[in-house]
Amino acid sequence: MNISEQLYPSYIEIEENDSLVKNDGSVAIIMRTKNRPILLARALKSVLEQEYQKWHLYLINDGGERKPVEDLVSSYQPYFEGRLTLIHNEKSLGMEAASNKGFELANEEFLVVHDDDDSWTPQFLIKTTRFLRENIQAVAVITNCIVIHEEIKNNCVQETARFDWGYWHDNVDISTLIKGNVTPPICLLIRMRFAKKIGQFNADLPVLGDWDYNLRLFRCGEILTLNEKLAYYHHRINAKSVYGNSVHAGLDKHKLYAIQYRNALVRKSLQEAQGNYGILHVLLHEHEKTHNQLAETLHQLIHTVNLQHIELLKIKKIVNEKITIYNRIRLLIRKLKQLIIKKNK
Protein backbone atom coordinates (compact mmCIF):
# COMPACT_ATOMS: atom_id res chain seq x y z
CA MET A 1 0.00 0.00 0.00
CA ASN A 2 1.42 3.36 -1.02
CA ILE A 3 0.18 5.92 1.54
CA SER A 4 1.82 8.77 -0.37
CA GLU A 5 -0.45 8.15 -3.37
CA GLN A 6 -2.96 10.93 -4.05
CA LEU A 7 -6.61 10.10 -3.38
CA TYR A 8 -7.87 12.47 -6.09
CA PRO A 9 -8.31 12.08 -8.98
CA SER A 10 -8.96 8.36 -9.12
CA TYR A 11 -9.44 6.57 -12.41
CA ILE A 12 -8.11 3.72 -14.53
CA GLU A 13 -5.63 4.69 -17.20
CA ILE A 14 -5.84 2.79 -20.49
CA GLU A 15 -3.27 3.23 -23.20
CA GLU A 16 -4.82 3.66 -26.64
CA ASN A 17 -2.51 1.05 -28.16
CA ASP A 18 -3.41 -1.44 -25.43
CA SER A 19 -6.88 -1.84 -26.87
CA LEU A 20 -8.24 -3.32 -30.09
CA VAL A 21 -11.13 -0.87 -29.94
CA LYS A 22 -11.61 1.51 -32.85
CA ASN A 23 -11.00 5.25 -32.54
CA ASP A 24 -13.21 6.49 -35.36
CA GLY A 25 -16.36 7.74 -33.61
CA SER A 26 -18.30 4.55 -34.33
CA VAL A 27 -21.03 3.27 -32.00
CA ALA A 28 -21.91 -0.34 -31.17
CA ILE A 29 -25.63 -0.67 -30.43
CA ILE A 30 -26.63 -3.85 -28.62
CA MET A 31 -30.31 -4.75 -28.82
CA ARG A 32 -31.89 -7.84 -27.25
CA THR A 33 -35.31 -9.11 -28.22
CA LYS A 34 -37.58 -12.10 -27.70
CA ASN A 35 -41.01 -12.48 -29.29
CA ARG A 36 -41.87 -8.77 -29.25
CA PRO A 37 -42.08 -7.84 -32.95
CA ILE A 38 -44.44 -4.90 -32.36
CA LEU A 39 -41.91 -3.19 -30.10
CA LEU A 40 -38.88 -4.34 -32.08
CA ALA A 41 -40.18 -2.54 -35.18
CA ARG A 42 -40.23 0.73 -33.24
CA ALA A 43 -36.75 0.12 -31.82
CA LEU A 44 -35.24 -0.56 -35.26
CA LYS A 45 -36.87 2.61 -36.57
CA SER A 46 -35.38 4.53 -33.63
CA VAL A 47 -31.88 3.42 -34.65
CA LEU A 48 -32.33 4.01 -38.37
CA GLU A 49 -33.66 7.54 -37.81
CA GLN A 50 -30.53 8.71 -35.99
CA GLU A 51 -28.92 11.81 -37.49
CA TYR A 52 -25.57 10.24 -36.58
CA GLN A 53 -25.14 7.27 -38.88
CA LYS A 54 -21.76 5.83 -37.87
CA TRP A 55 -23.11 2.86 -35.92
CA HIS A 56 -23.41 -0.91 -36.07
CA LEU A 57 -26.40 -2.74 -34.62
CA TYR A 58 -25.89 -6.10 -32.90
CA LEU A 59 -29.39 -7.59 -32.71
CA ILE A 60 -29.69 -10.65 -30.49
CA ASN A 61 -32.84 -12.76 -30.76
CA ASP A 62 -32.69 -14.46 -27.37
CA GLY A 63 -34.48 -17.76 -27.99
CA GLY A 64 -37.52 -16.20 -29.65
CA GLU A 65 -39.16 -17.14 -32.94
CA ARG A 66 -36.85 -16.50 -35.88
CA LYS A 67 -39.26 -15.66 -38.66
CA PRO A 68 -40.84 -12.46 -37.21
CA VAL A 69 -37.37 -11.06 -36.48
CA GLU A 70 -35.98 -12.01 -39.88
CA ASP A 71 -39.05 -10.59 -41.64
CA LEU A 72 -38.63 -7.28 -39.83
CA VAL A 73 -34.91 -7.12 -40.54
CA SER A 74 -35.57 -7.98 -44.18
CA SER A 75 -38.06 -5.13 -44.53
CA TYR A 76 -35.46 -2.64 -43.25
CA GLN A 77 -32.46 -4.32 -44.94
CA PRO A 78 -31.79 -1.61 -47.59
CA TYR A 79 -31.48 1.02 -44.85
CA PHE A 80 -29.01 -0.91 -42.72
CA GLU A 81 -26.39 -0.86 -45.48
CA GLY A 82 -24.38 -3.67 -43.88
CA ARG A 83 -24.52 -2.18 -40.38
CA LEU A 84 -26.47 -5.04 -38.81
CA THR A 85 -25.33 -8.30 -37.23
CA LEU A 86 -28.23 -10.61 -36.37
CA ILE A 87 -27.59 -13.33 -33.79
CA HIS A 88 -30.10 -16.08 -32.98
CA ASN A 89 -29.77 -17.88 -29.63
CA GLU A 90 -31.23 -21.37 -29.86
CA LYS A 91 -32.58 -21.00 -26.34
CA SER A 92 -33.00 -17.97 -24.12
CA LEU A 93 -29.84 -17.09 -22.18
CA GLY A 94 -31.27 -14.12 -20.28
CA MET A 95 -30.80 -10.39 -20.81
CA GLU A 96 -27.17 -10.01 -19.76
CA ALA A 97 -25.90 -13.19 -21.41
CA ALA A 98 -27.70 -12.16 -24.60
CA SER A 99 -25.99 -8.75 -24.46
CA ASN A 100 -22.64 -10.51 -24.15
CA LYS A 101 -23.19 -12.19 -27.52
CA GLY A 102 -23.05 -8.77 -29.12
CA PHE A 103 -20.42 -7.41 -26.75
CA GLU A 104 -17.99 -10.17 -27.72
CA LEU A 105 -18.11 -9.08 -31.38
CA ALA A 106 -18.25 -5.30 -30.94
CA ASN A 107 -15.11 -3.17 -31.20
CA GLU A 108 -16.57 0.25 -32.04
CA GLU A 109 -15.39 3.35 -30.13
CA PHE A 110 -18.61 3.71 -28.14
CA LEU A 111 -21.20 1.30 -26.71
CA VAL A 112 -24.90 1.60 -25.88
CA VAL A 113 -27.62 -0.92 -25.01
CA HIS A 114 -30.89 -0.13 -26.77
CA ASP A 115 -33.66 -2.32 -25.30
CA ASP A 116 -36.22 -3.44 -27.85
CA ASP A 117 -39.03 -1.57 -26.07
CA ASP A 118 -37.33 1.84 -25.75
CA SER A 119 -36.49 4.55 -28.26
CA TRP A 120 -34.39 7.66 -28.94
CA THR A 121 -34.92 11.08 -30.38
CA PRO A 122 -33.03 11.40 -33.71
CA GLN A 123 -30.36 13.52 -31.96
CA PHE A 124 -29.35 11.01 -29.28
CA LEU A 125 -26.20 9.61 -30.90
CA ILE A 126 -24.97 12.84 -32.46
CA LYS A 127 -25.18 14.72 -29.16
CA THR A 128 -23.80 11.98 -26.88
CA THR A 129 -20.85 11.12 -29.13
CA ARG A 130 -20.02 14.82 -29.44
CA PHE A 131 -20.24 15.16 -25.64
CA LEU A 132 -17.75 12.34 -25.05
CA ARG A 133 -15.37 13.70 -27.66
CA GLU A 134 -15.47 17.10 -25.90
CA ASN A 135 -15.21 15.61 -22.38
CA ILE A 136 -12.29 13.23 -22.71
CA GLN A 137 -12.11 12.60 -18.95
CA ALA A 138 -15.59 10.99 -18.94
CA VAL A 139 -15.92 7.21 -19.20
CA ALA A 140 -19.61 7.55 -20.12
CA VAL A 141 -22.46 10.02 -20.42
CA ILE A 142 -26.06 9.80 -19.20
CA THR A 143 -28.83 11.83 -20.84
CA ASN A 144 -32.20 12.80 -19.46
CA CYS A 145 -35.33 11.13 -20.83
CA ILE A 146 -39.10 11.15 -21.08
CA VAL A 147 -41.04 8.30 -19.44
CA ILE A 148 -43.91 7.02 -21.57
CA HIS A 149 -46.71 4.82 -20.24
CA GLU A 150 -48.37 2.73 -22.89
CA GLU A 151 -50.47 -0.35 -23.51
CA ILE A 152 -50.81 -2.76 -26.39
CA LYS A 153 -54.27 -3.25 -27.85
CA ASN A 154 -55.09 -5.07 -31.08
CA ASN A 155 -51.37 -5.33 -31.88
CA CYS A 156 -50.97 -1.56 -31.67
CA VAL A 157 -49.04 0.47 -29.10
CA GLN A 158 -51.18 3.18 -27.51
CA GLU A 159 -49.61 5.89 -25.36
CA THR A 160 -51.55 6.60 -22.16
CA ALA A 161 -49.29 9.17 -20.46
CA ARG A 162 -45.87 10.81 -20.56
CA PHE A 163 -43.87 12.69 -17.96
CA ASP A 164 -40.35 13.71 -17.01
CA TRP A 165 -37.91 11.13 -15.61
CA GLY A 166 -38.33 11.56 -11.86
CA TYR A 167 -34.90 10.24 -10.86
CA TRP A 168 -32.73 12.65 -12.84
CA HIS A 169 -29.51 13.84 -11.14
CA ASP A 170 -27.26 16.57 -12.51
CA ASN A 171 -24.27 14.57 -11.26
CA VAL A 172 -23.60 10.88 -10.72
CA ASP A 173 -22.81 10.71 -7.01
CA ILE A 174 -21.61 7.40 -5.60
CA SER A 175 -23.83 7.90 -2.53
CA THR A 176 -26.79 7.70 -4.93
CA LEU A 177 -25.44 5.04 -7.31
CA ILE A 178 -24.41 2.69 -4.50
CA LYS A 179 -28.06 2.61 -3.33
CA GLY A 180 -29.57 1.84 -6.73
CA ASN A 181 -29.34 2.39 -10.44
CA VAL A 182 -29.49 5.98 -11.69
CA THR A 183 -30.33 5.49 -15.36
CA PRO A 184 -32.01 3.12 -17.80
CA PRO A 185 -29.65 1.67 -20.45
CA ILE A 186 -31.31 3.69 -23.25
CA CYS A 187 -29.80 6.89 -21.77
CA LEU A 188 -26.19 5.69 -21.36
CA LEU A 189 -23.36 5.91 -23.91
CA ILE A 190 -20.06 4.30 -22.81
CA ARG A 191 -16.51 4.48 -24.12
CA MET A 192 -15.88 0.97 -25.40
CA ARG A 193 -12.27 0.80 -24.17
CA PHE A 194 -13.55 1.08 -20.59
CA ALA A 195 -16.35 -1.39 -21.27
CA LYS A 196 -13.78 -3.90 -22.51
CA LYS A 197 -11.66 -3.19 -19.43
CA ILE A 198 -14.42 -4.08 -16.97
CA GLY A 199 -15.60 -6.99 -19.10
CA GLN A 200 -18.90 -8.60 -19.95
CA PHE A 201 -22.33 -8.00 -18.47
CA ASN A 202 -23.10 -10.16 -15.44
CA ALA A 203 -24.99 -13.20 -16.75
CA ASP A 204 -25.72 -14.36 -13.18
CA LEU A 205 -28.17 -11.48 -12.75
CA PRO A 206 -31.61 -11.97 -14.37
CA VAL A 207 -32.42 -8.39 -13.28
CA LEU A 208 -30.36 -5.41 -12.04
CA GLY A 209 -27.60 -6.18 -14.54
CA ASP A 210 -27.46 -2.55 -15.67
CA TRP A 211 -26.95 -1.36 -12.06
CA ASP A 212 -24.15 -3.88 -11.59
CA TYR A 213 -22.50 -2.75 -14.82
CA ASN A 214 -22.73 0.93 -13.88
CA LEU A 215 -21.14 0.27 -10.48
CA ARG A 216 -18.26 -1.53 -12.18
CA LEU A 217 -17.98 1.25 -14.76
CA PHE A 218 -17.84 3.86 -11.99
CA ARG A 219 -14.51 2.38 -10.84
CA CYS A 220 -12.94 3.49 -14.14
CA GLY A 221 -13.71 7.19 -13.76
CA GLU A 222 -16.42 9.83 -13.91
CA ILE A 223 -19.80 9.19 -15.50
CA LEU A 224 -20.97 12.63 -16.62
CA THR A 225 -24.49 13.83 -17.47
CA LEU A 226 -26.12 15.71 -20.33
CA ASN A 227 -29.40 17.26 -19.21
CA GLU A 228 -31.25 16.95 -22.49
CA LYS A 229 -34.26 14.68 -23.01
CA LEU A 230 -32.83 12.57 -25.81
CA ALA A 231 -34.42 9.20 -24.99
CA TYR A 232 -37.82 7.67 -24.33
CA TYR A 233 -38.17 5.12 -21.53
CA HIS A 234 -41.32 3.12 -22.29
CA HIS A 235 -43.34 1.39 -19.56
CA ARG A 236 -46.27 -0.99 -19.86
CA ILE A 237 -47.14 -1.12 -16.18
CA ASN A 238 -50.11 -3.49 -16.48
CA ALA A 239 -48.65 -5.95 -18.99
CA LYS A 240 -47.95 -9.45 -17.66
CA SER A 241 -47.03 -11.10 -20.97
CA VAL A 242 -43.77 -10.94 -22.94
CA TYR A 243 -44.63 -7.30 -23.57
CA GLY A 244 -44.19 -6.36 -19.90
CA ASN A 245 -41.19 -4.43 -18.53
CA SER A 246 -38.82 -6.35 -16.28
CA VAL A 247 -38.90 -3.41 -13.86
CA HIS A 248 -42.70 -3.77 -13.48
CA ALA A 249 -43.59 -7.34 -14.47
CA GLY A 250 -40.64 -8.69 -12.44
CA LEU A 251 -40.97 -6.43 -9.40
CA ASP A 252 -40.65 -9.24 -6.82
CA LYS A 253 -37.55 -10.55 -8.59
CA HIS A 254 -36.03 -7.04 -8.47
CA LYS A 255 -36.59 -6.86 -4.70
CA LEU A 256 -35.11 -10.33 -4.10
CA TYR A 257 -32.00 -9.73 -6.19
CA ALA A 258 -31.50 -6.25 -4.73
CA ILE A 259 -31.13 -7.88 -1.29
CA GLN A 260 -28.84 -10.63 -2.58
CA TYR A 261 -26.74 -8.12 -4.54
CA ARG A 262 -26.20 -5.88 -1.49
CA ASN A 263 -25.24 -8.93 0.55
CA ALA A 264 -22.77 -9.98 -2.16
CA LEU A 265 -21.15 -6.52 -2.17
CA VAL A 266 -20.61 -6.61 1.59
CA ARG A 267 -19.48 -10.25 1.55
CA LYS A 268 -16.86 -9.49 -1.11
CA SER A 269 -15.63 -6.49 0.86
CA LEU A 270 -15.26 -8.59 4.03
CA GLN A 271 -13.50 -11.40 2.17
CA GLU A 272 -10.95 -8.98 0.70
CA ALA A 273 -10.11 -7.27 3.99
CA GLN A 274 -11.22 -8.32 7.47
CA GLY A 275 -10.63 -4.74 8.60
CA ASN A 276 -13.79 -3.84 6.70
CA TYR A 277 -15.72 -5.46 9.54
CA GLY A 278 -14.60 -2.52 11.66
CA ILE A 279 -15.62 0.06 9.06
CA LEU A 280 -18.99 -1.63 8.59
CA HIS A 281 -19.50 -1.80 12.36
CA VAL A 282 -18.74 1.92 12.76
CA LEU A 283 -21.08 2.88 9.91
CA LEU A 284 -23.93 0.70 11.18
CA HIS A 285 -23.34 1.88 14.76
CA GLU A 286 -23.57 5.51 13.64
CA HIS A 287 -26.66 4.70 11.60
CA GLU A 288 -28.30 3.03 14.60
CA LYS A 289 -27.25 5.92 16.85
CA THR A 290 -28.79 8.45 14.45
CA HIS A 291 -31.92 6.31 14.11
CA ASN A 292 -32.30 6.11 17.92
CA GLN A 293 -31.78 9.86 18.27
CA LEU A 294 -34.43 10.56 15.67
CA ALA A 295 -36.79 8.08 17.33
CA GLU A 296 -36.23 9.76 20.72
CA THR A 297 -36.78 13.23 19.21
CA LEU A 298 -39.95 12.00 17.53
CA HIS A 299 -41.14 10.48 20.83
CA GLN A 300 -40.53 13.80 22.63
CA LEU A 301 -42.34 15.73 19.92
CA ILE A 302 -45.33 13.39 20.14
CA HIS A 303 -45.33 13.74 23.94
CA THR A 304 -45.16 17.55 23.66
CA VAL A 305 -47.97 17.60 21.08
CA ASN A 306 -50.12 15.38 23.33
CA LEU A 307 -49.54 17.70 26.30
CA GLN A 308 -50.40 20.72 24.19
CA HIS A 309 -53.50 18.94 22.96
CA ILE A 310 -54.59 18.34 26.59
CA GLU A 311 -53.97 22.02 27.39
CA LEU A 312 -55.97 23.06 24.34
CA LEU A 313 -58.83 20.84 25.46
CA LYS A 314 -58.75 22.52 28.91
CA ILE A 315 -58.74 25.96 27.30
CA LYS A 316 -61.57 24.92 25.01
CA LYS A 317 -63.58 23.77 28.03
CA ILE A 318 -63.01 27.07 29.83
CA VAL A 319 -63.90 29.05 26.70
CA ASN A 320 -67.05 27.00 26.19
CA GLU A 321 -68.06 27.59 29.83
CA LYS A 322 -67.52 31.35 29.42
CA ILE A 323 -69.48 31.34 26.18
CA THR A 324 -72.33 29.55 27.98
CA ILE A 325 -72.29 32.17 30.78
CA TYR A 326 -72.14 34.98 28.22
CA ASN A 327 -75.11 33.55 26.33
CA ARG A 328 -77.10 33.27 29.56
CA ILE A 329 -76.33 36.89 30.45
CA ARG A 330 -77.40 37.99 26.97
CA LEU A 331 -80.64 36.05 27.41
CA LEU A 332 -81.28 37.67 30.79
CA ILE A 333 -80.60 41.14 29.37
CA ARG A 334 -82.99 40.45 26.49
CA LYS A 335 -85.70 39.35 28.94
CA LEU A 336 -85.14 42.41 31.14
CA LYS A 337 -85.46 44.67 28.13
CA GLN A 338 -88.72 43.00 27.22
CA LEU A 339 -90.02 43.46 30.80
CA ILE A 340 -89.06 47.14 30.81
CA ILE A 341 -90.78 47.71 27.46
CA LYS A 342 -93.86 45.90 28.77
CA LYS A 343 -93.95 48.05 31.93
CA ASN A 344 -93.62 51.28 30.02
CA LYS A 345 -96.61 50.39 27.90
Coordinates of C-alpha atoms in Angstrom, one line a residue, residues 75-332:
S75 CA -38.1 -5.1 -44.5
Y76 CA -35.5 -2.6 -43.2
Q77 CA -32.5 -4.3 -44.9
P78 CA -31.8 -1.6 -47.6
Y79 CA -31.5 1.0 -44.9
F80 CA -29.0 -0.9 -42.7
E81 CA -26.4 -0.9 -45.5
G82 CA -24.4 -3.7 -43.9
R83 CA -24.5 -2.2 -40.4
L84 CA -26.5 -5.0 -38.8
T85 CA -25.3 -8.3 -37.2
L86 CA -28.2 -10.6 -36.4
I87 CA -27.6 -13.3 -33.8
H88 CA -30.1 -16.1 -33.0
N89 CA -29.8 -17.9 -29.6
E90 CA -31.2 -21.4 -29.9
K91 CA -32.6 -21.0 -26.3
S92 CA -33.0 -18.0 -24.1
L93 CA -29.8 -17.1 -22.2
G94 CA -31.3 -14.1 -20.3
M95 CA -30.8 -10.4 -20.8
E96 CA -27.2 -10.0 -19.8
A97 CA -25.9 -13.2 -21.4
A98 CA -27.7 -12.2 -24.6
S99 CA -26.0 -8.8 -24.5
N100 CA -22.6 -10.5 -24.1
K101 CA -23.2 -12.2 -27.5
G102 CA -23.0 -8.8 -29.1
F103 CA -20.4 -7.4 -26.7
E104 CA -18.0 -10.2 -27.7
L105 CA -18.1 -9.1 -31.4
A106 CA -18.3 -5.3 -30.9
N107 CA -15.1 -3.2 -31.2
E108 CA -16.6 0.3 -32.0
E109 CA -15.4 3.3 -30.1
F110 CA -18.6 3.7 -28.1
L111 CA -21.2 1.3 -26.7
V112 CA -24.9 1.6 -25.9
V113 CA -27.6 -0.9 -25.0
H114 CA -30.9 -0.1 -26.8
D115 CA -33.7 -2.3 -25.3
D116 CA -36.2 -3.4 -27.9
D117 CA -39.0 -1.6 -26.1
D118 CA -37.3 1.8 -25.7
S119 CA -36.5 4.6 -28.3
W120 CA -34.4 7.7 -28.9
T121 CA -34.9 11.1 -30.4
P122 CA -33.0 11.4 -33.7
Q123 CA -30.4 13.5 -32.0
F124 CA -29.3 11.0 -29.3
L125 CA -26.2 9.6 -30.9
I126 CA -25.0 12.8 -32.5
K127 CA -25.2 14.7 -29.2
T128 CA -23.8 12.0 -26.9
T129 CA -20.8 11.1 -29.1
R130 CA -20.0 14.8 -29.4
F131 CA -20.2 15.2 -25.6
L132 CA -17.7 12.3 -25.0
R133 CA -15.4 13.7 -27.7
E134 CA -15.5 17.1 -25.9
N135 CA -15.2 15.6 -22.4
I136 CA -12.3 13.2 -22.7
Q137 CA -12.1 12.6 -19.0
A138 CA -15.6 11.0 -18.9
V139 CA -15.9 7.2 -19.2
A140 CA -19.6 7.5 -20.1
V141 CA -22.5 10.0 -20.4
I142 CA -26.1 9.8 -19.2
T143 CA -28.8 11.8 -20.8
N144 CA -32.2 12.8 -19.5
C145 CA -35.3 11.1 -20.8
I146 CA -39.1 11.2 -21.1
V147 CA -41.0 8.3 -19.4
I148 CA -43.9 7.0 -21.6
H149 CA -46.7 4.8 -20.2
E150 CA -48.4 2.7 -22.9
E151 CA -50.5 -0.3 -23.5
I152 CA -50.8 -2.8 -26.4
K153 CA -54.3 -3.2 -27.9
N154 CA -55.1 -5.1 -31.1
N155 CA -51.4 -5.3 -31.9
C156 CA -51.0 -1.6 -31.7
V157 CA -49.0 0.5 -29.1
Q158 CA -51.2 3.2 -27.5
E159 CA -49.6 5.9 -25.4
T160 CA -51.5 6.6 -22.2
A161 CA -49.3 9.2 -20.5
R162 CA -45.9 10.8 -20.6
F163 CA -43.9 12.7 -18.0
D164 CA -40.3 13.7 -17.0
W165 CA -37.9 11.1 -15.6
G166 CA -38.3 11.6 -11.9
Y167 CA -34.9 10.2 -10.9
W168 CA -32.7 12.6 -12.8
H169 CA -29.5 13.8 -11.1
D170 CA -27.3 16.6 -12.5
N171 CA -24.3 14.6 -11.3
V172 CA -23.6 10.9 -10.7
D173 CA -22.8 10.7 -7.0
I174 CA -21.6 7.4 -5.6
S175 CA -23.8 7.9 -2.5
T176 CA -26.8 7.7 -4.9
L177 CA -25.4 5.0 -7.3
I178 CA -24.4 2.7 -4.5
K179 CA -28.1 2.6 -3.3
G180 CA -29.6 1.8 -6.7
N181 CA -29.3 2.4 -10.4
V182 CA -29.5 6.0 -11.7
T183 CA -30.3 5.5 -15.4
P184 CA -32.0 3.1 -17.8
P185 CA -29.6 1.7 -20.5
I186 CA -31.3 3.7 -23.2
C187 CA -29.8 6.9 -21.8
L188 CA -26.2 5.7 -21.4
L189 CA -23.4 5.9 -23.9
I190 CA -20.1 4.3 -22.8
R191 CA -16.5 4.5 -24.1
M192 CA -15.9 1.0 -25.4
R193 CA -12.3 0.8 -24.2
F194 CA -13.5 1.1 -20.6
A195 CA -16.3 -1.4 -21.3
K196 CA -13.8 -3.9 -22.5
K197 CA -11.7 -3.2 -19.4
I198 CA -14.4 -4.1 -17.0
G199 CA -15.6 -7.0 -19.1
Q200 CA -18.9 -8.6 -19.9
F201 CA -22.3 -8.0 -18.5
N202 CA -23.1 -10.2 -15.4
A203 CA -25.0 -13.2 -16.8
D204 CA -25.7 -14.4 -13.2
L205 CA -28.2 -11.5 -12.7
P206 CA -31.6 -12.0 -14.4
V207 CA -32.4 -8.4 -13.3
L208 CA -30.4 -5.4 -12.0
G209 CA -27.6 -6.2 -14.5
D210 CA -27.5 -2.6 -15.7
W211 CA -26.9 -1.4 -12.1
D212 CA -24.1 -3.9 -11.6
Y213 CA -22.5 -2.7 -14.8
N214 CA -22.7 0.9 -13.9
L215 CA -21.1 0.3 -10.5
R216 CA -18.3 -1.5 -12.2
L217 CA -18.0 1.2 -14.8
F218 CA -17.8 3.9 -12.0
R219 CA -14.5 2.4 -10.8
C220 CA -12.9 3.5 -14.1
G221 CA -13.7 7.2 -13.8
E222 CA -16.4 9.8 -13.9
I223 CA -19.8 9.2 -15.5
L224 CA -21.0 12.6 -16.6
T225 CA -24.5 13.8 -17.5
L226 CA -26.1 15.7 -20.3
N227 CA -29.4 17.3 -19.2
E228 CA -31.3 16.9 -22.5
K229 CA -34.3 14.7 -23.0
L230 CA -32.8 12.6 -25.8
A231 CA -34.4 9.2 -25.0
Y232 CA -37.8 7.7 -24.3
Y233 CA -38.2 5.1 -21.5
H234 CA -41.3 3.1 -22.3
H235 CA -43.3 1.4 -19.6
R236 CA -46.3 -1.0 -19.9
I237 CA -47.1 -1.1 -16.2
N238 CA -50.1 -3.5 -16.5
A239 CA -48.7 -5.9 -19.0
K240 CA -48.0 -9.4 -17.7
S241 CA -47.0 -11.1 -21.0
V242 CA -43.8 -10.9 -22.9
Y243 CA -44.6 -7.3 -23.6
G244 CA -44.2 -6.4 -19.9
N245 CA -41.2 -4.4 -18.5
S246 CA -38.8 -6.3 -16.3
V247 CA -38.9 -3.4 -13.9
H248 CA -42.7 -3.8 -13.5
A249 CA -43.6 -7.3 -14.5
G250 CA -40.6 -8.7 -12.4
L251 CA -41.0 -6.4 -9.4
D252 CA -40.7 -9.2 -6.8
K253 CA -37.5 -10.5 -8.6
H254 CA -36.0 -7.0 -8.5
K255 CA -36.6 -6.9 -4.7
L256 CA -35.1 -10.3 -4.1
Y257 CA -32.0 -9.7 -6.2
A258 CA -31.5 -6.3 -4.7
I259 CA -31.1 -7.9 -1.3
Q260 CA -28.8 -10.6 -2.6
Y261 CA -26.7 -8.1 -4.5
R262 CA -26.2 -5.9 -1.5
N263 CA -25.2 -8.9 0.6
A264 CA -22.8 -10.0 -2.2
L265 CA -21.1 -6.5 -2.2
V266 CA -20.6 -6.6 1.6
R267 CA -19.5 -10.2 1.5
K268 CA -16.9 -9.5 -1.1
S269 CA -15.6 -6.5 0.9
L270 CA -15.3 -8.6 4.0
Q271 CA -13.5 -11.4 2.2
E272 CA -10.9 -9.0 0.7
A273 CA -10.1 -7.3 4.0
Q274 CA -11.2 -8.3 7.5
G275 CA -10.6 -4.7 8.6
N276 CA -13.8 -3.8 6.7
Y277 CA -15.7 -5.5 9.5
G278 CA -14.6 -2.5 11.7
I279 CA -15.6 0.1 9.1
L280 CA -19.0 -1.6 8.6
H281 CA -19.5 -1.8 12.4
V282 CA -18.7 1.9 12.8
L283 CA -21.1 2.9 9.9
L284 CA -23.9 0.7 11.2
H285 CA -23.3 1.9 14.8
E286 CA -23.6 5.5 13.6
H287 CA -26.7 4.7 11.6
E288 CA -28.3 3.0 14.6
K289 CA -27.3 5.9 16.8
T290 CA -28.8 8.5 14.5
H291 CA -31.9 6.3 14.1
N292 CA -32.3 6.1 17.9
Q293 CA -31.8 9.9 18.3
L294 CA -34.4 10.6 15.7
A295 CA -36.8 8.1 17.3
E296 CA -36.2 9.8 20.7
T297 CA -36.8 13.2 19.2
L298 CA -40.0 12.0 17.5
H299 CA -41.1 10.5 20.8
Q300 CA -40.5 13.8 22.6
L301 CA -42.3 15.7 19.9
I302 CA -45.3 13.4 20.1
H303 CA -45.3 13.7 23.9
T304 CA -45.2 17.5 23.7
V305 CA -48.0 17.6 21.1
N306 CA -50.1 15.4 23.3
L307 CA -49.5 17.7 26.3
Q308 CA -50.4 20.7 24.2
H309 CA -53.5 18.9 23.0
I310 CA -54.6 18.3 26.6
E311 CA -54.0 22.0 27.4
L312 CA -56.0 23.1 24.3
L313 CA -58.8 20.8 25.5
K314 CA -58.8 22.5 28.9
I315 CA -58.7 26.0 27.3
K316 CA -61.6 24.9 25.0
K317 CA -63.6 23.8 28.0
I318 CA -63.0 27.1 29.8
V319 CA -63.9 29.1 26.7
N320 CA -67.1 27.0 26.2
E321 CA -68.1 27.6 29.8
K322 CA -67.5 31.4 29.4
I323 CA -69.5 31.3 26.2
T324 CA -72.3 29.6 28.0
I325 CA -72.3 32.2 30.8
Y326 CA -72.1 35.0 28.2
N327 CA -75.1 33.5 26.3
R328 CA -77.1 33.3 29.6
I329 CA -76.3 36.9 30.4
R330 CA -77.4 38.0 27.0
L331 CA -80.6 36.0 27.4
L332 CA -81.3 37.7 30.8

